[in-house]
Amino acid sequence: PEPEMPATVDRRSLACQRGPSLSAEPVLVRRMTDASSRPAPKISFVSLGCPKALVDSERIITALRSEGYELARKHDGADAVIVNTCGFLDSAKAESLQAIGAALKENGRVIVTGCMGAEPEQIRAAFPEKDFSNLLAITGPQAYESVIGAVHQAVPPAHDPFLDLVPPQGVKLTPRHYAYLKISEGCNNRCTFCIIPKLRGDLVSRP
């Protein structure tokens, strides 16, 4: 089955082919045993906003899964929480702040990214200093490397290439019959009713 928000199904498999040397098989078995004895770090993920934000979430999740991270179904069972926010409308900002607050209450180790992360002063104003200090990182949209770096700093990966396999197309959060392909970011127009250029910058094509 395809992954469900905010959790995904952990698919694990190991292909072991007997080689010409009898000593090769015990090595594989020993490595598999050692890897399975170490629990994989778990990340809880909340993705809010538009399809572009969803694609950002997919890229982050794909990178984390390729490094051996698992996705937790609940905040309180995770090693950290990532909240991909939306800041387009007041209602979207309120939903994002609510999601951040829930993550802080249930887990306490939170990484904020997305459009609202481009305006961290609004997040700071919404939470007491003691709660705001528990935010591990705040990044704007498309900051994949910064998010992954923050996860690495909070929860170092325990990667094992024999167990942690990711589909070639990456992890998708959409139903299996369609997926989004992001070809650009931002906008060069300056419409008075729209804050997309402020949140996501000028138009940039994705190679």
XYZ file of C-alpha atoms in Angstrom:
207
model
C 0.000 0.000 0.000
C 1.045 3.636 -0.569
C 2.116 5.704 2.467
C -0.505 7.543 4.488
C -0.050 10.915 6.170
C 1.551 11.397 8.578
C 2.930 7.847 8.613
C 4.138 5.390 6.053
C 4.377 1.645 5.851
C 7.882 0.377 6.519
C 8.778 -1.975 3.689
C 11.749 -4.188 4.470
C 13.298 -6.972 2.455
C 16.654 -8.668 2.103
C 17.812 -10.525 -1.011
C 20.603 -12.990 -0.211
C 22.039 -15.129 -2.979
C 24.433 -17.936 -2.146
C 27.831 -17.156 -3.619
C 30.650 -19.473 -4.598
C 32.254 -19.074 -1.181
C 30.546 -20.604 1.847
C 31.997 -17.871 4.058
C 29.949 -15.149 2.344
C 26.566 -16.196 3.729
C 27.374 -15.945 7.473
C 28.728 -12.441 6.923
C 25.406 -11.302 5.456
C 23.447 -12.980 8.233
C 25.615 -11.389 10.912
C 25.258 -7.906 9.388
C 21.509 -8.349 9.141
C 21.302 -9.385 12.777
C 23.434 -6.497 13.988
C 21.381 -3.966 12.000
C 18.054 -5.354 13.173
C 19.156 -5.136 16.809
C 19.504 -1.351 16.520
C 16.124 0.418 16.471
C 15.809 2.833 13.576
C 15.180 6.458 14.552
C 11.565 7.521 14.069
C 10.305 10.835 12.703
C 6.713 12.049 12.863
C 5.726 14.248 9.904
C 2.917 16.766 9.398
C 2.447 18.165 5.889
C 0.171 21.176 5.403
C -0.589 23.502 2.507
C -0.601 23.269 -1.270
C 0.585 20.528 -3.661
C 4.001 22.234 -3.920
C 4.392 21.888 -0.170
C 3.328 18.253 -0.471
C 6.102 17.651 -3.018
C 8.559 19.270 -0.595
C 7.357 16.844 2.081
C 7.797 13.912 -0.292
C 11.384 14.912 -1.042
C 12.225 15.250 2.649
C 10.589 11.927 3.530
C 12.323 10.192 0.628
C 15.704 11.484 1.808
C 15.016 10.386 5.384
C 13.789 6.934 4.387
C 16.851 6.402 2.184
C 18.982 7.010 5.280
C 17.130 4.459 7.375
C 14.666 6.661 9.258
C 11.176 5.351 9.931
C 7.977 7.414 10.087
C 6.052 7.299 13.355
C 2.254 7.373 13.447
C 2.175 9.429 16.652
C 4.228 12.357 17.890
C 4.813 10.855 21.326
C 6.467 7.775 19.857
C 8.898 9.671 17.628
C 12.435 10.905 18.157
C 11.519 14.222 16.504
C 8.637 15.887 14.630
C 8.784 17.803 11.339
C 5.961 20.244 10.577
C 5.786 21.523 6.987
C 3.723 24.682 7.384
C 1.553 26.910 5.193
C 1.415 30.684 5.525
C -0.826 31.716 2.642
C -4.047 32.551 4.517
C -4.768 33.447 8.126
C -6.644 30.179 8.521
C -3.634 28.281 7.151
C -1.328 30.088 9.574
C -3.634 29.201 12.450
C -3.639 25.553 11.380
C 0.159 25.572 11.149
C 0.551 27.119 14.603
C -1.897 24.570 16.000
C 0.134 21.736 14.460
C 3.366 23.158 15.885
C 1.769 23.525 19.314
C 0.507 19.942 19.276
C 3.950 18.667 18.289
C 5.602 20.671 21.070
C 3.106 19.359 23.623
C 3.213 15.710 22.569
C 6.887 15.438 21.675
C 8.915 18.568 22.414
C 11.519 18.109 19.656
C 10.138 19.935 16.634
C 11.568 21.057 13.290
C 9.503 23.661 11.435
C 9.777 24.184 7.673
C 7.606 25.527 4.860
C 6.108 28.915 4.037
C 5.423 29.998 7.587
C 9.005 29.186 8.462
C 9.964 32.129 6.245
C 8.451 34.385 8.928
C 9.831 32.961 12.195
C 8.842 36.060 14.148
C 5.182 35.020 13.847
C 6.012 31.616 15.292
C 8.022 33.206 18.113
C 5.108 35.510 18.956
C 2.676 32.587 19.188
C 4.554 30.541 21.799
C 6.137 31.206 25.186
C 9.925 31.414 25.181
C 10.278 28.042 26.922
C 8.280 26.364 24.132
C 9.947 28.323 21.343
C 13.360 27.212 22.613
C 12.319 23.586 22.042
C 12.097 24.182 18.288
C 15.199 22.475 16.886
C 15.163 24.479 13.639
C 12.974 26.836 11.602
C 13.480 26.938 7.839
C 11.596 28.371 4.898
C 10.201 26.436 1.920
C 12.448 24.291 -0.292
C 15.115 24.117 2.434
C 15.586 20.358 2.082
C 19.240 20.279 3.116
C 18.575 22.408 6.193
C 15.741 20.132 7.324
C 17.782 16.974 6.801
C 20.726 18.586 8.590
C 18.526 19.463 11.558
C 17.280 15.876 11.716
C 20.849 14.563 11.587
C 21.828 16.840 14.449
C 18.837 15.856 16.588
C 18.720 12.152 15.693
C 21.764 10.726 13.876
C 20.799 8.161 11.214
C 21.301 4.434 11.676
C 21.466 3.448 8.029
C 21.804 -0.123 6.805
C 21.678 -0.619 2.998
C 20.491 -4.227 3.364
C 17.302 -3.229 5.149
C 16.354 0.354 4.392
C 15.120 0.263 0.814
C 13.228 3.124 -0.855
C 11.296 2.828 -4.148
C 13.126 4.385 -7.133
C 10.374 6.988 -7.540
C 10.725 8.033 -3.897
C 8.050 8.173 -1.214
C 4.750 9.667 -2.396
C 2.000 11.052 -0.177
C -0.646 11.092 -2.913
C -2.902 8.155 -3.879
C -1.242 5.670 -6.194
C -3.100 6.792 -9.329
C -1.477 10.259 -9.506
C 1.508 12.292 -8.281
C 2.662 15.908 -8.456
C 5.699 17.003 -10.482
C 6.990 20.379 -9.353
C 8.580 22.296 -12.231
C 8.973 25.729 -10.639
C 8.959 27.719 -7.426
C 7.841 31.266 -6.650
C 6.304 33.905 -8.912
C 7.470 37.069 -10.680
C 4.066 38.769 -10.491
C 3.330 41.133 -7.624
C -0.426 40.887 -7.202
C -1.652 42.929 -4.268
C -3.836 40.084 -2.986
C -1.129 37.372 -3.077
C 1.914 36.833 -0.830
C 3.410 33.888 -2.743
C 6.445 35.928 -3.962
C 7.128 36.976 -0.379
C 6.933 33.411 0.900
C 8.574 31.507 -1.975
C 10.573 34.198 -3.773
C 10.865 34.981 -7.479
C 10.054 32.400 -10.139
C 12.739 29.730 -10.386
C 12.542 26.688 -12.684
C 13.443 23.374 -11.161
C 15.978 21.533 -13.370
